[in-house]
mmCIF file of C-alpha atoms and ligand atoms in Angstrom:
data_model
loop_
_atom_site.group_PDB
_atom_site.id
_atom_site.type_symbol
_atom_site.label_atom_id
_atom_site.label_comp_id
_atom_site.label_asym_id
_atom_site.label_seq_id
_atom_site.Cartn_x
_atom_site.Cartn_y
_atom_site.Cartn_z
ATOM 1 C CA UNK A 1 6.953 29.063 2.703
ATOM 2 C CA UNK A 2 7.718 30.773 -0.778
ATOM 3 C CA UNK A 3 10.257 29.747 -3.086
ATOM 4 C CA UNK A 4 11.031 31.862 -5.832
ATOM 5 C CA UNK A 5 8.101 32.271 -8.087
ATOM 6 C CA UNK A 6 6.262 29.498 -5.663
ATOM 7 C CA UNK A 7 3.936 29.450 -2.587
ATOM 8 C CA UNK A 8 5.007 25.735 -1.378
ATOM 9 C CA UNK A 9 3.331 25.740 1.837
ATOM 10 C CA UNK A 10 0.537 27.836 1.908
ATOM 11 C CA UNK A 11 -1.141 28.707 5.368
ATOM 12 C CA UNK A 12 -1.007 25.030 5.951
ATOM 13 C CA UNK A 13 -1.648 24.495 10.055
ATOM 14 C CA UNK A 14 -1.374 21.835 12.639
ATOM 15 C CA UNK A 15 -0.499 20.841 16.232
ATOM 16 C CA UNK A 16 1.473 17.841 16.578
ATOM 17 C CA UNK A 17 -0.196 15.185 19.343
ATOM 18 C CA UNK A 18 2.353 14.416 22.267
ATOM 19 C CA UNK A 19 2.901 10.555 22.691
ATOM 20 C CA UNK A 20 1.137 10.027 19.871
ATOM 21 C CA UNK A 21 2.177 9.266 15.208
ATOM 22 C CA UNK A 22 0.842 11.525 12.936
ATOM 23 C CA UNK A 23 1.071 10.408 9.525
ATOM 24 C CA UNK A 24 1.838 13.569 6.651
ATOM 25 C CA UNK A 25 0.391 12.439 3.641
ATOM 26 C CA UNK A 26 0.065 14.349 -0.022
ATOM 27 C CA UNK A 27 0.729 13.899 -3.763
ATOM 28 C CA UNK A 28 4.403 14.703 -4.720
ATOM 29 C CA UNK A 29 5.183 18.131 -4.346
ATOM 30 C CA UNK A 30 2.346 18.986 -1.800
ATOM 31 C CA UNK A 31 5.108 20.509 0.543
ATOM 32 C CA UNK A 32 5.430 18.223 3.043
ATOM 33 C CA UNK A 33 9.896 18.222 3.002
ATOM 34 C CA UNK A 34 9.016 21.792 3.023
ATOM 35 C CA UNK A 35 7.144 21.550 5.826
ATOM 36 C CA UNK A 36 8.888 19.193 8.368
ATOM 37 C CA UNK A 37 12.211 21.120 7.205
ATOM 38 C CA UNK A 38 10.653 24.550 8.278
ATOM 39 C CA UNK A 39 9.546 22.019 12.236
ATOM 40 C CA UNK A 40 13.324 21.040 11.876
ATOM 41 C CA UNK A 41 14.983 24.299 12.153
ATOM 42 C CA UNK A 42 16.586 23.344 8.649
ATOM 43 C CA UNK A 43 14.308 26.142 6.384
ATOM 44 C CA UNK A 44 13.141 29.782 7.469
ATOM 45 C CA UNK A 45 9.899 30.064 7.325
ATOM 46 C CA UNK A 46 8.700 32.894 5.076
ATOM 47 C CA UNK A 47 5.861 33.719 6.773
ATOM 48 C CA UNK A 48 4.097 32.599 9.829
ATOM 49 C CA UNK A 49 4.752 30.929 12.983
ATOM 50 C CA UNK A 50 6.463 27.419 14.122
ATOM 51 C CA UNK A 51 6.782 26.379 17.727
ATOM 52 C CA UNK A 52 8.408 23.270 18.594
ATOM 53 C CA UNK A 53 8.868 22.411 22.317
ATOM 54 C CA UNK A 54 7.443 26.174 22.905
ATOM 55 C CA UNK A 55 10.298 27.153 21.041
ATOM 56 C CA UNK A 56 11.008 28.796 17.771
ATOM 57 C CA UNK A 57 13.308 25.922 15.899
ATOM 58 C CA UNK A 58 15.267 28.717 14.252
ATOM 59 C CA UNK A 59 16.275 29.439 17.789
ATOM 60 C CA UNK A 60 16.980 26.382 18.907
ATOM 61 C CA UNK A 61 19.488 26.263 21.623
ATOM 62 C CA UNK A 62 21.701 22.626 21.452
ATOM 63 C CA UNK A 63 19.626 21.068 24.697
ATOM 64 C CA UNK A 64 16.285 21.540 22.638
ATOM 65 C CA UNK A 65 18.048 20.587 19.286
ATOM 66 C CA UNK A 66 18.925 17.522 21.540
ATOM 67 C CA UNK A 67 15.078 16.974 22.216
ATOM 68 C CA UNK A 68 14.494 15.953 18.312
ATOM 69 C CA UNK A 69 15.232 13.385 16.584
ATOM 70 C CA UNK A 70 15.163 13.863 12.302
ATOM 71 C CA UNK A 71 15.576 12.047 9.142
ATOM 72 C CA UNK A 72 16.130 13.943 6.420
ATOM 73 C CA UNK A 73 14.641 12.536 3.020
ATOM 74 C CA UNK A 74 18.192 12.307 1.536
ATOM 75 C CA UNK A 75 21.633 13.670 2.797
ATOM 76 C CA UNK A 76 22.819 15.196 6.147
ATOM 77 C CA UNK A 77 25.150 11.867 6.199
ATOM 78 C CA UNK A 78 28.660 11.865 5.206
ATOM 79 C CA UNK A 79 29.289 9.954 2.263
ATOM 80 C CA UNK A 80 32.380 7.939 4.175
ATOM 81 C CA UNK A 81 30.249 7.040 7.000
ATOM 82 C CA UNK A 82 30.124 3.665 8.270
ATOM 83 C CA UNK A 83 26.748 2.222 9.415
ATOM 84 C CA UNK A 84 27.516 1.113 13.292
ATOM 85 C CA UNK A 85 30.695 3.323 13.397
ATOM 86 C CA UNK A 86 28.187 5.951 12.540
ATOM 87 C CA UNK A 87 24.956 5.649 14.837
ATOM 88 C CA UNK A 88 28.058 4.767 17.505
ATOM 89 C CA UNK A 89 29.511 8.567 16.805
ATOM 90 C CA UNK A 90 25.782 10.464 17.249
ATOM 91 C CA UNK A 91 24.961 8.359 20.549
ATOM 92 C CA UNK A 92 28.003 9.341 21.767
ATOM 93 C CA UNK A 93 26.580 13.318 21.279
ATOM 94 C CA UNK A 94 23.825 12.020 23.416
ATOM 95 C CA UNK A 95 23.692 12.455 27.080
ATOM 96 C CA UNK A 96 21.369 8.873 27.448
ATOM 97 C CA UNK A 97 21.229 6.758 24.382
ATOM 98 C CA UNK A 98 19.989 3.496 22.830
ATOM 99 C CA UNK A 99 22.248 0.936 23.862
ATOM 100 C CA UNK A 100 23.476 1.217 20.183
ATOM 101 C CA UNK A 101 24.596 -2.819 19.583
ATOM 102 C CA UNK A 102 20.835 -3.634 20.592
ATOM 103 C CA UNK A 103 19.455 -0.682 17.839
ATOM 104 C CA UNK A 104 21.821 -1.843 15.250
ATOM 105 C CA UNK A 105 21.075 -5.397 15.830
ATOM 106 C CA UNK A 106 17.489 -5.305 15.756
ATOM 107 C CA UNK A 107 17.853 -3.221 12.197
ATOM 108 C CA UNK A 108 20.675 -5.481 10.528
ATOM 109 C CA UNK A 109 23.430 -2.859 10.379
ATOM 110 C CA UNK A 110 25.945 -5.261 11.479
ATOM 111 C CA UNK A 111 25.157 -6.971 7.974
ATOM 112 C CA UNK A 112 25.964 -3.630 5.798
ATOM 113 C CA UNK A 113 29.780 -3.916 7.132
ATOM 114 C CA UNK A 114 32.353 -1.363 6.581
ATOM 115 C CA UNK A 115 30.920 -0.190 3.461
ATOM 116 C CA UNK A 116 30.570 3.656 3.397
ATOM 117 C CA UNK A 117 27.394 5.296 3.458
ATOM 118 C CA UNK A 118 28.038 6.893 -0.478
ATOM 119 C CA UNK A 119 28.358 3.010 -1.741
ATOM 120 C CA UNK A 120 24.800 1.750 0.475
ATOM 121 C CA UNK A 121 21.743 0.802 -1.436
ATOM 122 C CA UNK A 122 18.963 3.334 -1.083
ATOM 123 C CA UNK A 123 17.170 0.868 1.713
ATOM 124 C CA UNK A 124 20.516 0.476 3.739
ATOM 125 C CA UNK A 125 20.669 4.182 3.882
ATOM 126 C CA UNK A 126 17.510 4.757 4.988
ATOM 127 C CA UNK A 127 18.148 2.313 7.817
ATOM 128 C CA UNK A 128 21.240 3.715 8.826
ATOM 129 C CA UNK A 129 19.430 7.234 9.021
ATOM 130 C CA UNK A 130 16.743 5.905 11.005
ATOM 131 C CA UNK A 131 19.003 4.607 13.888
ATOM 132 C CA UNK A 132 20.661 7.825 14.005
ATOM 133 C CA UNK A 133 17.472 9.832 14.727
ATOM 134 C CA UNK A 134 16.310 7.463 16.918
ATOM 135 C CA UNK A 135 19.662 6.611 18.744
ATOM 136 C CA UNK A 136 19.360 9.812 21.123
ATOM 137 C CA UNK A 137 16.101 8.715 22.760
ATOM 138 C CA UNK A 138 14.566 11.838 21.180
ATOM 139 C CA UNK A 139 11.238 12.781 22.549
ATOM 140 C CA UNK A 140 10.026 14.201 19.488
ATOM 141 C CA UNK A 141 10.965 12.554 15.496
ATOM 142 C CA UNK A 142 10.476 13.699 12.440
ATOM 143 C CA UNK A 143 11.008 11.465 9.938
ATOM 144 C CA UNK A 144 10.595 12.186 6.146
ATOM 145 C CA UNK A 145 9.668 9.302 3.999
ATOM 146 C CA UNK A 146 11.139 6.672 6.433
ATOM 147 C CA UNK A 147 10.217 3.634 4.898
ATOM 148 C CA UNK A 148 10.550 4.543 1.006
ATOM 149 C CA UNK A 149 13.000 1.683 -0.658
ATOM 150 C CA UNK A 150 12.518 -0.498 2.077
ATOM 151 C CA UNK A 151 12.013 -3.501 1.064
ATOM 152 C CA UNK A 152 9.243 -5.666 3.237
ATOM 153 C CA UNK A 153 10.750 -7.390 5.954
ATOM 154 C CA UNK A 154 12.872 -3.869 6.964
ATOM 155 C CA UNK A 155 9.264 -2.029 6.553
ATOM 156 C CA UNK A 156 7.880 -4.079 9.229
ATOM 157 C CA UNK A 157 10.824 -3.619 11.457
ATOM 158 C CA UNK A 158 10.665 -0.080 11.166
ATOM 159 C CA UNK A 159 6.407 0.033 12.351
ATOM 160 C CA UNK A 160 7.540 -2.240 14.943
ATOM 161 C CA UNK A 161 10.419 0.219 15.959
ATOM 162 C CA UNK A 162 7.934 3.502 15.774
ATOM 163 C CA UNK A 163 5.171 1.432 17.384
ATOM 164 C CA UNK A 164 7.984 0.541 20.339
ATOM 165 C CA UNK A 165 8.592 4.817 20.831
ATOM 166 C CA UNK A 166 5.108 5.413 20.991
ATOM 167 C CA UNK A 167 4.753 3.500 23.580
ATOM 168 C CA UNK A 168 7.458 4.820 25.138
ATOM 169 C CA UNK A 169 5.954 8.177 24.949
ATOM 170 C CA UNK A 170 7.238 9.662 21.971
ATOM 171 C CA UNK A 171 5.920 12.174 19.298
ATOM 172 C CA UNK A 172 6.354 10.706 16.249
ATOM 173 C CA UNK A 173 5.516 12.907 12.485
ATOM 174 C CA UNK A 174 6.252 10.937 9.715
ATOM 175 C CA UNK A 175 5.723 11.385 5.420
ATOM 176 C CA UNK A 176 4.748 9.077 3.537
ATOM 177 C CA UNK A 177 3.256 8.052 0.105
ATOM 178 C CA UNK A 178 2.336 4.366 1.599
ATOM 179 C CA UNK A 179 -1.455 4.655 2.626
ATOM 180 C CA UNK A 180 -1.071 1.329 4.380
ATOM 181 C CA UNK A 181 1.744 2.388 6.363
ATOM 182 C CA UNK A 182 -0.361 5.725 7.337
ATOM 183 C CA UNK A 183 -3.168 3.269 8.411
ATOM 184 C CA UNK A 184 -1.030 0.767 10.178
ATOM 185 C CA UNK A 185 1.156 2.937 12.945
ATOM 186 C CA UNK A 186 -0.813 6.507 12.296
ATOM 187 C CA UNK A 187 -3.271 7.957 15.421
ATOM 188 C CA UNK A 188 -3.754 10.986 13.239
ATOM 189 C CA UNK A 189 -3.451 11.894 9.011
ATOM 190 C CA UNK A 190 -2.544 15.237 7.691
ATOM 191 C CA UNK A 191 -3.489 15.163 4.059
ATOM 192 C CA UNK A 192 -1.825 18.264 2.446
ATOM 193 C CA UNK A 193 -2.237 19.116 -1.323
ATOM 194 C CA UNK A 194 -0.839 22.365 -3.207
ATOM 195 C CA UNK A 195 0.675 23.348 0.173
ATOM 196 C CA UNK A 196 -2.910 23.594 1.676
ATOM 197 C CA UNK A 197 -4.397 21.120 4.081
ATOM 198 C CA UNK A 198 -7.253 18.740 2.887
ATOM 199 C CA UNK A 199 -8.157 17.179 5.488
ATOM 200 C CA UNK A 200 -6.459 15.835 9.077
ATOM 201 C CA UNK A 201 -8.107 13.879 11.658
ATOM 202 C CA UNK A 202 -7.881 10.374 13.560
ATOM 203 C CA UNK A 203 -7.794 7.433 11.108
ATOM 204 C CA UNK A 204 -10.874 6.344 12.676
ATOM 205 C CA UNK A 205 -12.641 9.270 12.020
ATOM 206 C CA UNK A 206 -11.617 9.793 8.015
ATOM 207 C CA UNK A 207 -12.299 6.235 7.162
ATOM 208 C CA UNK A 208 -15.829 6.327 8.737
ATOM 209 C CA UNK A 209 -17.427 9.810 7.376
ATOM 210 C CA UNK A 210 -17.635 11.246 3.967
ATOM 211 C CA UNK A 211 -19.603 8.892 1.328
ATOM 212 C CA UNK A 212 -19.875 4.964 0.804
ATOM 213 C CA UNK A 213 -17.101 4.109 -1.791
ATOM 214 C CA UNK A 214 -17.547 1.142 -3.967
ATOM 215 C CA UNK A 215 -14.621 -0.382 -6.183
ATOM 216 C CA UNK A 216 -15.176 -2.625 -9.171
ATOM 217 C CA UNK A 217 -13.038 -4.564 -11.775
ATOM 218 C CA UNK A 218 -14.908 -5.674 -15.260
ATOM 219 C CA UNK A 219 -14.020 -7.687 -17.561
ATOM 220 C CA UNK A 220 -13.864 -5.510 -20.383
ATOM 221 C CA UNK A 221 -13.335 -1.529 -20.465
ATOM 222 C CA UNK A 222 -16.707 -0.009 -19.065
ATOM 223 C CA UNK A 223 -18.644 2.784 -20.645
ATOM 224 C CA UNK A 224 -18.268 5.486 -18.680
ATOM 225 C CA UNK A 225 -21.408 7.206 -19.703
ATOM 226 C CA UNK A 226 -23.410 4.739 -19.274
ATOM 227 C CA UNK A 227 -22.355 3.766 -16.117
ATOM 228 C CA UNK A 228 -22.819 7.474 -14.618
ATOM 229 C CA UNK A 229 -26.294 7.354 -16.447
ATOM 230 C CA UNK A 230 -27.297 3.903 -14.177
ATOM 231 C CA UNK A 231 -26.009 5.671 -11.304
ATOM 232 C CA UNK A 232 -27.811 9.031 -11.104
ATOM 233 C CA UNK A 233 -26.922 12.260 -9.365
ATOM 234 C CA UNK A 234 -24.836 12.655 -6.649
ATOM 235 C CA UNK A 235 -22.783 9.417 -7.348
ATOM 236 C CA UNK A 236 -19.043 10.073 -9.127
ATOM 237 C CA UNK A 237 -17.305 7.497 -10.903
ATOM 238 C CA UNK A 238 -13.325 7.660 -10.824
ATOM 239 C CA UNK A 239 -10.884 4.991 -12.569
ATOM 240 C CA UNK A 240 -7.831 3.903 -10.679
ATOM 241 C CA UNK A 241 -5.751 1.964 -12.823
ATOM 242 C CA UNK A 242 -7.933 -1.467 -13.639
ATOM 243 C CA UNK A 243 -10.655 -0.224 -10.846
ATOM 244 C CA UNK A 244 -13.561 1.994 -10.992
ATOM 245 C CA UNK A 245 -14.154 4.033 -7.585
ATOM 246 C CA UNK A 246 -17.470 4.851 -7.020
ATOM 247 C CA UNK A 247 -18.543 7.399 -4.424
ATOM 248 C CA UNK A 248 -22.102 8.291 -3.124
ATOM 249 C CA UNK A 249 -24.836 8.374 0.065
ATOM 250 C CA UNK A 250 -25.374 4.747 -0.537
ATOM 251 C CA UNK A 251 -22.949 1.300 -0.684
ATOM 252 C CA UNK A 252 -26.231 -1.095 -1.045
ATOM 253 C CA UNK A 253 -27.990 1.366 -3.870
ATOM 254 C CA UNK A 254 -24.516 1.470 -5.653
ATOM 255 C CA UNK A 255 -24.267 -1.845 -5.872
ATOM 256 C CA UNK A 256 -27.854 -2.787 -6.807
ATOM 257 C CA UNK A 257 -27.249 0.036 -9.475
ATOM 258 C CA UNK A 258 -24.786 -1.812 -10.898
ATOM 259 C CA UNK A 259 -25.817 -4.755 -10.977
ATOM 260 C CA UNK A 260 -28.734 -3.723 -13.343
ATOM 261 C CA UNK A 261 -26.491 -2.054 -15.336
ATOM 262 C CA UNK A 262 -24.262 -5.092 -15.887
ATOM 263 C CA UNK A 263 -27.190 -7.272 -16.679
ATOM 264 C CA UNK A 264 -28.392 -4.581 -19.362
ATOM 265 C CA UNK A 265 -24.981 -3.830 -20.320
ATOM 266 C CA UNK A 266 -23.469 -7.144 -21.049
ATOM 267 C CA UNK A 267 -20.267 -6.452 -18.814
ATOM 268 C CA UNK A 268 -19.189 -9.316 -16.203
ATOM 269 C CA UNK A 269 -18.007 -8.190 -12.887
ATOM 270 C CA UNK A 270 -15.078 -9.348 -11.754
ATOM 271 C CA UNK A 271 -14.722 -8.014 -8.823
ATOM 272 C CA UNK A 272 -16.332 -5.752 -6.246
ATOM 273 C CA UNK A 273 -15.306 -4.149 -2.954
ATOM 274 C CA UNK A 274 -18.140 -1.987 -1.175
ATOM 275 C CA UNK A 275 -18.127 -0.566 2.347
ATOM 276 C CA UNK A 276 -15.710 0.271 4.277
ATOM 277 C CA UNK A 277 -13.042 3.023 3.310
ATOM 278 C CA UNK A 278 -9.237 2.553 3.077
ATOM 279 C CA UNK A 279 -7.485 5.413 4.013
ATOM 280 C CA UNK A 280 -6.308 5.130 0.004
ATOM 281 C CA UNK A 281 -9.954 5.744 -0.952
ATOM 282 C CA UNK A 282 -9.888 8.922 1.096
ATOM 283 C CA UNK A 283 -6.278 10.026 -0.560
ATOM 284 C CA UNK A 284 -8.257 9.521 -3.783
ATOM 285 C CA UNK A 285 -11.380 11.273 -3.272
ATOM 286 C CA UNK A 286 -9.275 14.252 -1.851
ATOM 287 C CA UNK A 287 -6.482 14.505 -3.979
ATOM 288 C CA UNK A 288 -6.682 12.432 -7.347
ATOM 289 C CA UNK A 289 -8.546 14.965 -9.110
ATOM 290 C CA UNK A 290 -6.315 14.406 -12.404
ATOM 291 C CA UNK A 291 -7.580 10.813 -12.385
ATOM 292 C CA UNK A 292 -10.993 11.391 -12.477
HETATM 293 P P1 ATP B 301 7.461 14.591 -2.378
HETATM 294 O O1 ATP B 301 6.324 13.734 -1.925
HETATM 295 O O2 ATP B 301 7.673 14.479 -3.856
HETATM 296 O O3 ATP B 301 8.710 14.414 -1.577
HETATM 297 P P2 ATP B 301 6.730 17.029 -0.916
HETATM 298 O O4 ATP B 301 5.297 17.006 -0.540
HETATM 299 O O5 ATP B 301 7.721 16.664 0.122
HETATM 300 O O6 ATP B 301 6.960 16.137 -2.209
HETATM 301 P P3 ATP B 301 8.224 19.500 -1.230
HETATM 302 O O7 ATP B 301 9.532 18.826 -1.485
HETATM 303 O O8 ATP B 301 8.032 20.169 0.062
HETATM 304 O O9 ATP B 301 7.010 18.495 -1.493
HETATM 305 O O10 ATP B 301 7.998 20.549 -2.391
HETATM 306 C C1 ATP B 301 6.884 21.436 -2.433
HETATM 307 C C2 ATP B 301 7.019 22.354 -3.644
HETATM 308 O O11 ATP B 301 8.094 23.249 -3.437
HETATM 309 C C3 ATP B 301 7.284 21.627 -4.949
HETATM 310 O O12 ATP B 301 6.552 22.250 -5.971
HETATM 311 C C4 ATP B 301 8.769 21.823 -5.164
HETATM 312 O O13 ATP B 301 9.070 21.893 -6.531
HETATM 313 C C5 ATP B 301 9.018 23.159 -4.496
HETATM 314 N N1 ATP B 301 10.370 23.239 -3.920
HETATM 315 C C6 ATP B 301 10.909 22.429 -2.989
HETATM 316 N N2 ATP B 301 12.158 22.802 -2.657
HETATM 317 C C7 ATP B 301 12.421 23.895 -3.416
HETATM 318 C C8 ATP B 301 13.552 24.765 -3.538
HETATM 319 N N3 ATP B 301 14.645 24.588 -2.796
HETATM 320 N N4 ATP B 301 13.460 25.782 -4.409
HETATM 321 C C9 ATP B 301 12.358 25.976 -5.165
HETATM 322 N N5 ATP B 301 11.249 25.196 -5.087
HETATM 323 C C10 ATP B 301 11.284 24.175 -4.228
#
């Protein structure tokens, strides 16, 4: 997909499991709108090809349209929309829905009233948005960013509610920037970057290969150089905010590492994490190349 003077999805391919969540994840910009939009029907594709129940979502006809259930990142809501009055209207497009008092009770629309979609907080919205692309029983959802804003309680609801339609045999592909999230209801990450895949595979799978990743707090700013110098080849040393994320063959020779280098060093470790990897480790190592 090119935008003017931009490639923003760049040869970037992937097959979408039936019955099962696949989790998009990349740093801002690293197309992923782009990319669901282009699944949706909603963006032409510059290049290349998109099948979506077999089907070329260009060419949609209204049954397969019918098939998909979407939530945009913002918009495709009218701004005088009101929340149960709303989801209420787009079951009634549907030929089977939700029973829509259940949906809207289990996500707390009742509570937002008759307040119009344009005056909602950013979370309410969301929620609202959600029910609609669920409402129609789709058997295949897109959802862009569905938790962002949400504050805990309605984040949990919302795994419990994507958790419920994989079960029921839905295809669920859903962005997000919250690894935790991609951890907690994902079968399978995309990581894209620069409009190029990084890496995809089962969760299992990416937090078990690669290197041994150990994280570390100190008590005062660390020497770099010195540290890398302790650690030999083949080891890298990131920061993440207050941590240090270090990466090589070897958790238990990391850590021994460092604790000689502490001793000869004079810095007191606060904390250390070694072992496994979150799936936040492997965002890191893949994409935070401007924090190293
Ligand atoms: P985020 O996590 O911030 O939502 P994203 O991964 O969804 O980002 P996209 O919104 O797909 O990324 O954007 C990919 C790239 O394409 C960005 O560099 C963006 O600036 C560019 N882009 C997106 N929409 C347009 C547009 N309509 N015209 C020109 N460039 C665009």
């Amino acid at each position: 997909m090119k935008y003017p003077g931009k490639r923003a999805v760049d040869g970037l391919s992937f097959d979408l499991h039936a019955g099962q969540v696949t989790a998009f994840l990349g740093p801002n910009g690293a197309g992923k709108t782009t990319t669901i939009e282009v699944c949706e029907g909603l963006r032409k594709a510059t290049s290349g090809t998109v099948r979506v129940f077999g089907v070329d979502p260009q060419r949609f006809t209204p049954s397969e349209r019918a098939r998909m259930g979407v939530m945009l990142q913002s918009g495709g809501i009218p701004t005088a929309a009101r929340a149960v009055e709303f989801v209420s209207e787009i079951a009634a497009l549907h030929r089977d829905p939700l029973n829509v008092n259940e949906l809207c009770e289990r996500l707390d629309l009742h509570r937002i009233g008759r307040t119009p979609y344009r005056r909602m907080s950013g979370g309410q919205k969301q929620t609202v948005a959600l029910a609609a692309a669920v409402v129609g029983r789709p058997e295949l959802l897109l959802l862009d960013e569905p938790t962002a804003g949400l504050d805990p309680v309605a984040r949990v609801k919302t795994w419990e509610l994507i958790n419920e339609l994989r079960e029921a045999g839905v295809t669920i592909c859903l962005s997000t920037h919250y690894m935790e999230e991609a951890q907690r209801v994902a079968d399978t990450v995309i990581i894209a970057d620069q409009g190029k895949i990084v890496t995809q595979g089962k969760v299992s799978d990416l937090l078990s290969s690669g290197s041994s990743q150990v994280v570390l707090t100190t008590s005062t700013p660390a020497d770099l150089d010195s540290l890398k110098q302790a650690l030999g080849p083949g080891v890298s040393v990131a920061s993440r905010f207050d941590d240090l994320v270090i990466s090589g063959p070897s958790a238990d020779e990391i850590s021994r590492a460092l604790v000689r280098w502490s001793s000869s060093n004079d810095v007191v470790i606060t904390s250390l994490r070694s072992g496994d990897r979150s799936l936040e480790d492997v965002f890191f190592e893949l994409t935070g190349r401007d924090l190293q």
